[in-house]
Amino acid sequence: MATEFIMPKLGLTMEEGTITEWFADDGDAVTAGAALLRIETDKTETDVEAAGSGRLHRLGQVGETFACGELIGWFLDDGEQAPAAGPAAPVAVAAIVSTAPAAAAAPAIAAPTTGRIVASPMAKRLAAERNLDLRMIRGTGPGGRIVAADLDDVTATSPPPAAMVTRSVPLIGAGIGVPATAAARQLADLLGIDLAQVAPDQFEQRVTRDSVALHVRGLLTRPAETSAPVSASIPVAALLPATQEPTSVVRMTGVRGTIARRMHDSLAQMAQLTLFMDADLDVVVADREQRKAAGAAPSYTDYVIAATARALREHPLVNSQITDDGVALLPHVHVGMAVALDNGLIVPVIRDTAALDLAMLSVESTRLAEAARAGSLALTDLEGGTFSVSTLGMFGVDGFTPVINPPNTAILGVGRLRDDVVLDADGRPGVVKRLTLSLTWDHRAFDGAPAAAFCRSIVDLLGRPDALDN
């Protein structure tokens, strides 16, 4: 019996996934639980296991993006054929009225359809780029699904038949030719939003679910007489072209696109400022040497994370996020640790950080860092962070201005461990091990004095390593 294979939802925030690699060929026999394909979400890449056993019939192709729950393949019994796509649920779109028979056209052109267009995400993207109307394309994929190959011989030079009349009032599903994510189209269809009226995301260069949500919020708060569209961020048209012929262009998609979008939105939506405070680490260095002699020792960043987690319990206002109701103080402390990757930055989360002693915290931070670099993090490892710690000390950096990771209200930067010359009470010079902490916070949530007090608590705790095991 044929079993559906759908794009899984691997986390609360996952809306869609892009297939980056299949581990089995079409027609191969697969077993439930075996790693079958790799997908990329807006946060990370992860392997997906087969949800059933049988002969694999692939519908999704490498590079295509599918919404969670969308069909990407079948598991078939020997000799069984993949089911034909059933009649799609009707979706209200701009009504098409034809008053004359269709003229002869290229083989790929079909009579216009007024129902839901069944097309692969790649085909939709190509159609948008070439200004093609998918309602006029005959699909050759399973169940009449339009695939990218169906667009190879079709150009945008042929206008639709003159007899086709489109209603002037936008209905649900309008904006079919607009570049948009599957999640954006689903939300727009649900709310009756014309995607053509929604400003695209600056970095994705297409309409995203966040773009639609921001557009709707703008409509709800806009005076009735105002009709200008609300931008999801800086419009793509506002970006200046390269001043020289580039040697190459790095697309801001996937993880890179997510970082670009989130960091831009973070700075645009928060009142961020940074303070710097030095921490003397002579006691930490001595404590670490003792632990190293007895076995494994935490990293210096582990000490900072442990001190930060305990300081967050003392200063609950910093362990917060801003909501429509105000500043929400969060009961659990989950510290995210920034890990640098070849293609960007990722922030896995150490859950219940304040409840871990130094040894347990070191084991968990090592696991997360190794999984991040290997690309094997689960989406649950990336969710729920209430505060972040970012370290650039290994690059020789003393202090910097880290950007807050939304929806947190603060982030701590950690500089290099260095030797500083200090004078004792008698004016005699000495050397101390020291690093600089850089705290960026959202001034909307709390002011400079609470921020300084929080940072001072971290410094004090680093002077008492024994307190980090309690």
XYZ file of C-alpha atoms in Angstrom:
470
model
C 0.000 0.000 0.000
C 1.359 3.409 -0.957
C 2.524 5.498 2.011
C 2.924 9.244 1.789
C 6.292 10.827 2.550
C 5.807 14.446 3.585
C 8.131 17.287 4.506
C 8.397 16.885 8.283
C 8.013 19.656 10.829
C 11.134 19.297 12.953
C 10.620 22.251 15.275
C 8.031 24.709 16.462
C 9.348 27.474 14.213
C 9.986 25.399 11.093
C 7.700 26.366 8.215
C 9.425 24.872 5.172
C 12.483 22.889 4.146
C 14.690 22.821 1.061
C 15.950 19.451 -0.189
C 19.743 19.604 -0.481
C 20.515 15.903 -1.018
C 18.753 12.576 -1.473
C 20.554 9.536 -0.026
C 18.535 7.058 -2.110
C 17.698 6.987 -5.807
C 14.205 6.863 -7.249
C 13.029 3.249 -7.109
C 15.425 2.141 -4.356
C 14.129 -0.056 -1.559
C 14.275 1.838 1.736
C 13.621 0.905 5.349
C 11.755 2.996 7.902
C 14.147 4.889 10.126
C 17.006 5.006 7.619
C 18.476 8.417 6.775
C 16.821 9.267 3.462
C 17.506 12.901 2.611
C 19.044 16.105 3.907
C 17.039 19.309 4.162
C 17.942 22.905 4.911
C 15.677 25.034 7.063
C 16.111 28.693 7.911
C 18.311 27.613 10.827
C 20.346 24.558 9.922
C 20.766 21.462 7.773
C 19.492 18.164 9.117
C 19.030 14.592 7.927
C 15.493 13.208 7.632
C 14.693 9.554 8.219
C 12.343 7.491 6.104
C 8.837 7.559 7.557
C 7.987 4.190 5.990
C 9.400 1.207 4.145
C 9.109 0.258 0.494
C 10.254 1.353 -2.914
C 10.998 5.080 -2.950
C 9.184 7.272 -5.442
C 10.622 10.781 -5.214
C 8.522 13.844 -6.011
C 10.767 16.535 -4.559
C 13.990 17.386 -6.335
C 17.231 18.760 -4.955
C 16.932 22.530 -4.600
C 13.147 22.547 -4.234
C 11.477 24.011 -1.152
C 8.364 22.473 0.414
C 6.118 23.626 3.218
C 5.867 21.353 6.249
C 3.277 18.662 5.520
C 3.649 18.941 1.731
C 4.082 15.685 -0.188
C 7.677 15.023 -1.284
C 7.470 11.326 -2.162
C 5.875 7.900 -1.745
C 6.837 4.532 -0.284
C 5.432 1.853 -2.627
C 5.093 -1.912 -2.584
C 6.847 -3.888 -5.338
C 4.992 -3.385 -8.615
C 2.825 -0.642 -7.184
C 2.460 2.648 -9.030
C 2.495 6.034 -7.350
C -1.052 7.334 -6.862
C -2.112 10.108 -9.169
C -2.561 13.451 -7.468
C -6.144 13.768 -6.384
C -8.251 16.825 -7.127
C -6.711 19.766 -5.357
C -8.721 21.637 -2.802
C -10.149 24.713 -4.480
C -8.545 28.012 -3.640
C -10.283 31.262 -4.506
C -8.189 33.142 -7.062
C -8.792 35.940 -9.519
C -11.634 34.647 -11.663
C -10.878 33.968 -15.344
C -13.618 34.247 -17.987
C -12.927 32.947 -21.504
C -15.192 34.036 -24.348
C -13.256 32.543 -27.244
C -11.615 29.176 -27.962
C -7.938 28.987 -27.074
C -5.526 29.482 -29.942
C -2.949 26.851 -30.855
C 0.137 27.162 -28.683
C 3.395 25.456 -27.839
C 3.053 22.000 -26.274
C 3.785 23.344 -22.801
C 0.903 25.823 -22.905
C -2.379 24.621 -21.485
C -5.860 26.016 -21.128
C -6.016 28.393 -18.191
C -6.988 26.871 -14.881
C -9.038 28.537 -12.177
C -8.250 26.043 -9.403
C -5.198 25.568 -7.236
C -2.012 25.451 -9.271
C -0.056 22.266 -8.555
C 3.573 23.167 -9.211
C 6.940 22.479 -7.669
C 8.525 25.335 -5.714
C 11.358 25.482 -8.256
C 8.853 25.841 -11.086
C 7.128 28.657 -9.195
C 10.414 30.465 -8.702
C 11.364 30.109 -12.368
C 7.923 31.311 -13.431
C 8.275 34.385 -11.255
C 11.748 35.136 -12.609
C 10.582 34.783 -16.231
C 7.248 36.523 -15.709
C 5.300 33.411 -16.713
C 1.706 32.662 -15.801
C 1.576 29.116 -14.376
C -2.162 28.976 -15.131
C -1.167 28.661 -18.790
C 1.371 25.827 -18.339
C 0.578 22.147 -18.840
C 2.281 20.068 -16.158
C 4.030 16.798 -17.011
C 4.826 15.759 -13.451
C 2.885 13.282 -11.311
C -0.810 14.107 -11.360
C -0.249 17.026 -13.731
C 2.162 18.788 -11.364
C 4.116 21.557 -13.106
C 7.864 20.939 -12.808
C 10.810 23.104 -13.786
C 11.322 21.239 -17.075
C 7.852 22.297 -18.233
C 9.063 25.891 -18.386
C 12.147 25.259 -20.544
C 10.535 26.153 -23.868
C 8.113 28.765 -22.586
C 8.871 32.471 -22.796
C 7.187 35.469 -21.297
C 6.860 37.207 -24.673
C 3.456 35.719 -25.452
C 0.690 37.686 -23.685
C -2.332 35.822 -22.400
C -5.297 35.593 -24.773
C -7.081 38.912 -25.146
C -10.394 37.290 -24.276
C -9.188 36.511 -20.760
C -10.605 39.013 -18.296
C -9.378 39.274 -14.726
C -11.437 40.769 -11.942
C -10.029 44.042 -10.729
C -10.735 43.231 -7.085
C -7.893 41.181 -5.527
C -9.064 37.888 -4.090
C -7.355 35.203 -2.077
C -4.510 33.651 -4.077
C -3.790 36.749 -6.150
C -0.143 37.488 -6.851
C 0.567 34.040 -8.251
C 3.592 35.288 -10.163
C 5.115 36.980 -7.095
C 8.296 35.323 -5.742
C 7.281 34.031 -2.317
C 7.932 31.184 0.105
C 5.374 28.411 0.474
C 4.655 29.557 4.028
C 4.005 33.098 2.784
C 1.531 31.828 0.180
C -0.294 29.715 2.750
C -0.658 32.641 5.156
C -1.691 35.017 2.349
C -4.327 32.535 1.137
C -5.626 32.127 4.689
C -5.908 35.874 5.294
C -6.996 36.898 1.789
C -3.880 38.971 1.089
C -2.708 39.851 -2.418
C 1.002 38.974 -2.448
C 1.561 41.603 -5.118
C 0.854 44.236 -2.449
C 3.384 42.834 0.039
C 6.929 44.224 0.064
C 9.523 41.442 -0.389
C 12.087 40.656 2.258
C 15.272 42.625 1.659
C 17.629 39.672 1.931
C 15.517 36.756 0.682
C 14.418 38.925 -2.271
C 10.991 37.311 -2.138
C 7.932 37.565 0.055
C 8.281 35.584 3.289
C 5.788 34.682 5.990
C 7.209 37.504 8.121
C 6.652 39.910 5.209
C 2.963 38.954 5.078
C 2.584 39.217 8.858
C 4.175 42.680 8.891
C 1.979 43.761 5.980
C -1.129 42.650 7.881
C -0.024 44.451 11.044
C 0.457 47.568 8.941
C -3.048 47.233 7.521
C -4.506 46.931 11.008
C -2.773 50.066 12.264
C -2.942 52.150 9.068
C -5.463 55.005 8.856
C -8.372 54.132 6.599
C -7.472 56.754 3.987
C -3.896 55.481 3.606
C -3.264 52.988 0.828
C 0.536 52.807 0.552
C 1.947 49.307 1.032
C 3.896 48.539 4.194
C 7.497 47.452 3.669
C 8.706 44.278 5.392
C 12.139 45.877 5.721
C 14.212 48.025 3.408
C 12.792 47.415 -0.094
C 15.041 45.485 -2.442
C 14.932 48.452 -4.816
C 16.659 50.548 -2.157
C 19.823 48.439 -2.339
C 22.457 50.024 -4.536
C 24.108 48.000 -7.310
C 27.729 46.929 -6.972
C 30.142 49.804 -7.678
C 32.419 47.393 -9.573
C 31.943 44.235 -11.590
C 31.970 41.604 -8.839
C 34.263 38.584 -9.069
C 31.411 36.503 -7.628
C 28.132 36.934 -5.755
C 27.289 35.063 -2.556
C 23.531 34.539 -2.371
C 22.051 35.462 0.988
C 19.846 32.406 1.301
C 19.511 29.611 3.839
C 21.530 30.216 7.004
C 23.259 33.295 5.553
C 19.938 34.832 4.566
C 18.474 34.123 7.994
C 21.427 35.805 9.720
C 21.190 38.842 7.434
C 17.461 39.226 7.945
C 17.460 38.679 11.709
C 20.416 40.959 12.414
C 19.003 43.745 10.225
C 15.625 43.452 11.917
C 17.286 43.329 15.343
C 19.067 46.649 14.825
C 16.022 48.200 13.154
C 13.573 47.249 15.906
C 15.623 47.625 19.118
C 17.332 50.513 20.903
C 20.692 48.763 21.278
C 23.777 50.053 23.046
C 26.875 48.406 24.506
C 28.937 48.761 27.667
C 32.384 47.280 28.328
C 33.698 45.892 31.598
C 36.976 44.115 32.408
C 37.071 40.890 34.395
C 40.221 39.683 36.187
C 40.646 35.968 35.608
C 43.687 35.037 37.702
C 41.473 32.940 39.998
C 39.759 31.300 37.012
C 43.121 30.464 35.406
C 44.307 28.820 38.631
C 41.027 26.913 39.058
C 41.179 25.678 35.473
C 44.756 24.435 35.910
C 43.659 22.422 38.960
C 40.759 20.885 37.035
C 43.024 20.124 34.077
C 45.447 18.276 36.358
C 42.537 16.215 37.696
C 41.070 15.490 34.250
C 39.083 17.466 31.699
C 38.843 21.219 32.222
C 36.123 23.655 31.105
C 37.016 26.314 28.559
C 37.246 29.945 29.615
C 34.012 30.544 27.703
C 32.368 27.838 29.827
C 33.288 29.808 32.948
C 31.758 32.955 31.446
C 28.561 31.139 30.414
C 28.218 29.598 33.882
C 28.687 32.981 35.546
C 26.261 34.591 33.099
C 23.551 32.003 33.783
C 23.783 32.577 37.536
C 23.792 36.354 37.059
C 20.614 36.014 34.989
C 18.919 34.404 37.985
C 19.980 37.372 40.115
C 18.830 39.880 37.467
C 15.593 38.464 35.959
C 14.973 41.676 34.004
C 17.855 40.712 31.697
C 16.407 37.239 31.110
C 13.455 38.677 29.222
C 11.830 39.538 25.931
C 9.569 42.353 24.814
C 5.987 41.400 23.971
C 2.850 43.344 23.123
C 2.004 43.325 26.828
C 5.387 44.661 27.975
C 8.701 43.193 29.155
C 8.129 39.500 29.838
C 10.411 38.073 32.549
C 11.200 34.466 31.646
C 11.331 31.793 34.380
C 13.944 29.514 32.770
C 17.509 30.395 31.819
C 18.595 28.954 28.451
C 21.877 30.484 27.269
C 22.738 30.341 23.568
C 26.399 30.087 22.560
C 27.409 31.504 19.197
C 29.411 29.060 17.046
C 31.205 30.288 13.924
C 30.730 28.173 10.776
C 32.186 28.467 7.287
C 28.907 29.912 5.968
C 27.912 32.043 8.938
C 26.981 31.809 12.577
C 24.714 29.493 14.515
C 23.554 29.724 18.133
C 22.792 26.370 19.795
C 21.164 26.601 23.215
C 22.369 25.161 26.527
C 19.092 24.432 28.242
C 18.565 25.142 31.963
C 22.073 26.558 32.019
C 21.967 27.808 35.601
C 21.197 24.294 36.863
C 24.414 22.838 35.396
C 27.716 22.743 37.245
C 30.878 23.579 35.326
C 31.660 19.974 34.362
C 28.147 19.306 33.034
C 28.060 22.640 31.228
C 31.422 21.908 29.577
C 30.178 18.545 28.294
C 27.025 20.096 26.836
C 28.784 23.075 25.243
C 31.325 20.729 23.637
C 28.543 18.513 22.282
C 26.682 21.447 20.799
C 29.786 23.026 19.252
C 30.836 19.735 17.623
C 27.310 19.069 16.356
C 27.103 22.616 14.951
C 30.331 22.208 12.975
C 29.267 18.761 11.784
C 25.848 20.034 10.710
C 24.067 17.534 12.942
C 22.233 19.853 15.331
C 18.568 19.116 15.929
C 16.144 22.022 15.595
C 15.373 21.636 19.300
C 19.047 22.501 19.967
C 18.437 25.921 18.386
C 15.174 26.947 20.007
C 14.238 28.670 23.234
C 17.364 30.705 24.001
C 16.764 33.537 26.510
C 20.246 35.125 26.322
C 23.323 34.687 24.118
C 27.098 34.658 24.606
C 29.386 35.363 21.643
C 33.171 34.932 21.785
C 35.721 36.545 19.470
C 38.700 36.263 21.796
C 40.263 33.470 19.749
C 40.700 36.016 16.942
C 42.596 38.470 19.133
C 39.593 40.745 19.712
C 39.380 42.619 23.027
C 35.904 44.166 22.810
C 33.144 44.477 20.221
C 29.456 45.340 19.889
C 27.499 42.093 19.504
C 24.012 42.341 17.989
C 21.124 40.995 20.060
C 19.604 37.728 18.884
C 15.802 38.336 18.844
C 13.642 37.912 20.830
C 16.273 38.248 23.608
C 16.872 41.649 25.181
C 20.637 41.284 25.660
C 23.794 39.507 24.501
C 27.290 39.237 26.006
C 30.490 39.448 23.968
C 33.702 37.865 25.292
C 37.143 39.134 24.322
C 40.604 37.542 24.445
C 42.401 36.592 27.624
C 45.342 38.969 27.885
C 48.090 40.107 30.272
C 47.491 43.589 31.714
C 49.958 45.555 33.815
C 48.432 46.905 37.040
C 49.804 48.779 40.050
C 49.324 47.437 43.557
C 48.536 49.588 46.592
C 52.194 50.551 46.907
C 52.486 51.532 43.254
C 54.480 48.456 42.262
C 53.648 47.009 38.813
C 52.244 43.528 38.390
C 50.584 41.408 35.713
C 46.982 40.181 35.801
C 45.057 37.896 33.461
C 42.107 39.875 32.172
C 39.405 39.871 29.504
C 36.774 42.374 28.414
C 33.054 41.670 28.535
C 30.870 43.540 26.013
C 27.208 43.680 27.020
C 24.692 44.855 24.401
C 21.162 45.393 25.691
C 17.834 46.737 24.484
C 17.340 50.089 26.205
C 13.582 49.676 25.833
C 13.670 46.776 28.301
C 15.997 48.220 30.963
C 18.430 51.063 31.506
C 22.190 51.431 31.840
C 22.366 51.024 35.632
C 20.660 47.579 35.659
C 22.823 46.573 32.682
C 25.997 47.569 34.529
C 24.852 45.791 37.699
C 24.229 42.609 35.724
C 27.651 42.759 34.094
C 29.266 43.447 37.504
C 27.595 40.301 38.874
C 29.241 38.257 36.106
C 32.633 39.756 36.982
C 32.124 38.998 40.694
C 31.105 35.399 39.976
C 34.197 34.880 37.810
C 36.204 35.816 40.895
C 34.560 32.924 42.775
C 34.745 29.805 40.553
C 33.504 27.625 43.409
C 30.158 29.448 43.149
C 29.792 28.156 39.589
C 29.408 24.571 40.826
C 26.424 25.397 43.037
